[in-house]
């Protein structure tokens, strides 16, 4: 948080059943980043702390789609295109 703003779009994907890192940590980061002027989205998905590491799972699909879709604010997607 001390290094904000980063100038990069950020997607925080967090499992709703994560008992290692509470969801509020992603929410606090997002609030601080937005206050600093960054574009941040938090997506809470079903699952625990490890649900995010399965490349065949829904959270990875969500991240891939987010990375390749143009942002709603028109700020550009991946710098090299989809």
Coordinates of N, CA and C in Angstrom, one line a residue:
X1 N 0.8 -1.2 0.0 CA 0.0 0.0 0.0 C 0.9 1.2 0.0
X2 N 2.1 1.1 0.6 CA 3.0 2.3 0.6 C 3.4 2.7 -0.8
X3 N 3.4 1.8 -1.7 CA 3.9 2.1 -3.1 C 2.8 2.5 -4.0
X4 N 1.6 2.7 -3.6 CA 0.5 3.1 -4.4 C 0.6 4.6 -4.7
X5 N 0.2 5.0 -5.9 CA -0.5 4.3 -7.0 C 0.5 3.5 -7.8
X6 N 0.1 2.4 -8.4 CA 1.0 1.7 -9.3 C 0.8 2.1 -10.8
X7 N -0.4 2.6 -11.1 CA -0.8 3.0 -12.4 C -1.3 1.8 -13.2
X8 N -1.3 0.6 -12.6 CA -1.8 -0.6 -13.3 C -3.2 -1.0 -12.9
X9 N -3.9 -1.5 -13.8 CA -5.2 -2.1 -13.5 C -5.0 -3.3 -12.7
X10 N -5.8 -3.6 -11.6 CA -5.6 -4.7 -10.8 C -6.9 -5.4 -10.6
X11 N -6.8 -6.8 -10.6 CA -8.0 -7.6 -10.3 C -7.6 -8.4 -9.1
X12 N -8.3 -8.3 -8.0 CA -8.1 -9.1 -6.8 C -9.1 -10.2 -6.8
X13 N -8.7 -11.5 -6.9 CA -9.6 -12.6 -6.9 C -9.4 -13.3 -5.5
X14 N -10.5 -13.5 -4.8 CA -10.4 -14.0 -3.4 C -11.5 -15.0 -3.1
X15 N -11.1 -16.1 -2.5 CA -12.1 -17.1 -2.1 C -12.9 -16.7 -0.9
X16 N -14.2 -16.9 -1.0 CA -15.0 -16.5 0.1 C -14.8 -17.3 1.4
X17 N -14.3 -18.5 1.2 CA -14.0 -19.4 2.4 C -12.5 -19.4 2.8
X18 N -11.8 -18.4 2.3 CA -10.4 -18.4 2.6 C -10.2 -18.1 4.1
X19 N -9.6 -19.1 4.8 CA -9.3 -18.9 6.3 C -7.9 -18.6 6.5
X20 N -7.1 -18.4 5.5 CA -5.7 -18.0 5.6 C -5.5 -16.5 5.5
X21 N -6.1 -15.9 4.5 CA -6.1 -14.5 4.2 C -7.6 -14.0 4.1
X22 N -8.0 -13.2 5.0 CA -9.4 -12.8 5.0 C -9.7 -11.9 3.8
X23 N -11.0 -12.0 3.3 CA -11.4 -11.2 2.2 C -11.2 -9.7 2.4
X24 N -11.3 -9.3 3.6 CA -11.2 -7.9 3.9 C -9.8 -7.4 3.6
X25 N -8.8 -8.2 3.5 CA -7.5 -7.8 3.1 C -7.5 -7.3 1.6
X26 N -8.2 -8.0 0.7 CA -8.3 -7.6 -0.7 C -9.2 -6.3 -0.7
X27 N -10.2 -6.3 0.1 CA -11.1 -5.1 0.1 C -10.4 -3.8 0.5
X28 N -9.5 -4.0 1.6 CA -8.8 -2.8 2.1 C -7.7 -2.3 1.0
X29 N -7.1 -3.3 0.4 CA -6.1 -2.9 -0.6 C -6.8 -2.2 -1.7
X30 N -7.9 -2.7 -2.2 CA -8.7 -2.1 -3.3 C -9.1 -0.7 -2.9
X31 N -9.6 -0.5 -1.7 CA -10.0 0.9 -1.3 C -8.8 1.8 -1.3
X32 N -7.7 1.4 -0.8 CA -6.5 2.2 -0.7 C -6.0 2.5 -2.2
X33 N -6.0 1.5 -3.0 CA -5.6 1.7 -4.4 C -6.5 2.7 -5.1
X34 N -7.8 2.5 -4.9 CA -8.7 3.5 -5.6 C -8.5 4.9 -5.1
X35 N -8.3 5.0 -3.8 CA -8.1 6.3 -3.2 C -6.9 7.0 -3.8
X36 N -5.9 6.2 -4.2 CA -4.7 6.7 -4.8 C -4.8 6.9 -6.3
X37 N -6.0 6.5 -6.8 CA -6.2 6.8 -8.3 C -6.1 5.6 -9.2
X38 N -5.8 4.4 -8.6 CA -5.7 3.2 -9.4 C -7.1 2.6 -9.7
X39 N -7.1 1.8 -10.7 CA -8.3 1.1 -11.1 C -8.2 -0.4 -10.6
X40 N -9.1 -0.7 -9.7 CA -9.1 -2.0 -9.0 C -10.4 -2.6 -8.9
X41 N -10.5 -3.9 -9.2 CA -11.7 -4.7 -9.0 C -11.4 -5.8 -8.0
X42 N -12.4 -6.1 -7.1 CA -12.3 -7.3 -6.3 C -13.4 -8.2 -6.7
X43 N -13.1 -9.5 -6.9 CA -14.1 -10.5 -7.3 C -13.9 -11.6 -6.2
X44 N -15.0 -11.8 -5.4 CA -15.0 -12.9 -4.4 C -15.7 -14.1 -5.1
X45 N -15.0 -15.2 -5.0 CA -15.4 -16.4 -5.7 C -15.6 -17.5 -4.6
X46 N -16.5 -18.5 -4.9 CA -16.7 -19.6 -4.0 C -15.4 -20.4 -3.8
X47 N -15.0 -20.7 -2.6 CA -13.9 -21.5 -2.3 C -13.0 -21.0 -1.3
X48 N -11.9 -21.8 -1.0 CA -11.0 -21.5 0.1 C -9.7 -20.8 -0.5
X49 N -8.7 -20.8 0.3 CA -7.4 -20.2 -0.1 C -6.8 -20.8 -1.4
X50 N -7.0 -22.1 -1.5 CA -6.3 -22.8 -2.6 C -7.2 -22.8 -3.9
X51 N -8.4 -22.4 -3.9 CA -9.2 -22.4 -5.1 C -8.6 -21.6 -6.2
X52 N -7.8 -20.7 -5.9 CA -7.2 -19.8 -7.0 C -6.1 -20.5 -7.8
X53 N -5.5 -21.6 -7.4 CA -4.4 -22.2 -8.0 C -4.7 -23.2 -9.1
X54 N -5.9 -23.5 -9.3 CA -6.3 -24.5 -10.3 C -6.6 -23.9 -11.6
X55 N -5.6 -24.1 -12.6 CA -5.8 -23.4 -13.9 C -7.0 -23.8 -14.7
X56 N -7.7 -24.9 -14.3 CA -8.9 -25.3 -14.9 C -10.1 -24.8 -14.2
X57 N -10.0 -24.1 -13.1 CA -11.1 -23.7 -12.3 C -11.7 -22.3 -12.8
X58 N -12.8 -22.1 -12.2 CA -13.6 -20.8 -12.5 C -12.8 -19.5 -12.2
X59 N -12.0 -19.5 -11.0 CA -11.3 -18.2 -10.8 C -10.2 -17.9 -11.8
X60 N -9.6 -18.9 -12.4 CA -8.6 -18.7 -13.4 C -9.3 -18.2 -14.7
X61 N -10.4 -18.8 -15.0 CA -11.2 -18.4 -16.2 C -11.6 -16.9 -16.0
X62 N -12.0 -16.6 -14.9 CA -12.4 -15.2 -14.6 C -11.2 -14.3 -14.8
X63 N -10.1 -14.6 -14.3 CA -8.9 -13.8 -14.5 C -8.5 -13.7 -15.9
X64 N -8.5 -14.8 -16.7 CA -8.2 -14.8 -18.1 C -9.1 -13.9 -18.9
X65 N -10.4 -14.0 -18.6 CA -11.4 -13.2 -19.3 C -11.2 -11.7 -18.9
X66 N -10.9 -11.4 -17.7 CA -10.6 -10.0 -17.3 C -9.4 -9.5 -18.0
X67 N -8.3 -10.3 -18.1 CA -7.1 -9.8 -18.8 C -7.3 -9.5 -20.2
X68 N -8.1 -10.3 -20.9 CA -8.2 -10.2 -22.3 C -9.4 -9.3 -22.8
X69 N -10.3 -8.9 -21.9 CA -11.4 -8.1 -22.3 C -11.0 -6.6 -22.1
X70 N -11.4 -5.8 -23.0 CA -11.2 -4.3 -22.9 C -11.9 -3.9 -21.6
X71 N -11.2 -3.0 -20.8 CA -11.9 -2.5 -19.6 C -13.1 -1.6 -19.9
X72 N -14.0 -1.6 -19.0 CA -15.2 -0.8 -19.2 C -14.9 0.6 -19.3
X73 N -13.8 1.1 -18.7 CA -13.5 2.5 -18.7 C -12.7 2.9 -19.9
X74 N -12.5 2.0 -20.9 CA -11.8 2.3 -22.1 C -10.3 2.5 -21.9
X75 N -9.8 2.1 -20.8 CA -8.4 2.3 -20.6 C -7.4 1.3 -21.2
X76 N -7.9 0.4 -22.0 CA -7.1 -0.6 -22.7 C -7.0 -1.8 -21.9
X77 N -6.9 -2.9 -22.6 CA -6.7 -4.3 -22.0 C -5.2 -4.6 -21.9
X78 N -4.8 -5.8 -22.3 CA -3.4 -6.1 -22.3 C -2.7 -5.2 -23.2
X79 N -1.5 -4.8 -22.8 CA -0.7 -3.9 -23.7 C -0.3 -4.5 -25.0
X80 N -0.3 -5.8 -25.1 CA 0.0 -6.4 -26.4 C -1.2 -7.0 -27.1
X81 N -2.4 -6.7 -26.6 CA -3.6 -7.2 -27.3 C -4.0 -8.6 -26.8
X82 N -5.2 -9.0 -27.1 CA -5.7 -10.3 -26.6 C -5.0 -11.5 -27.2

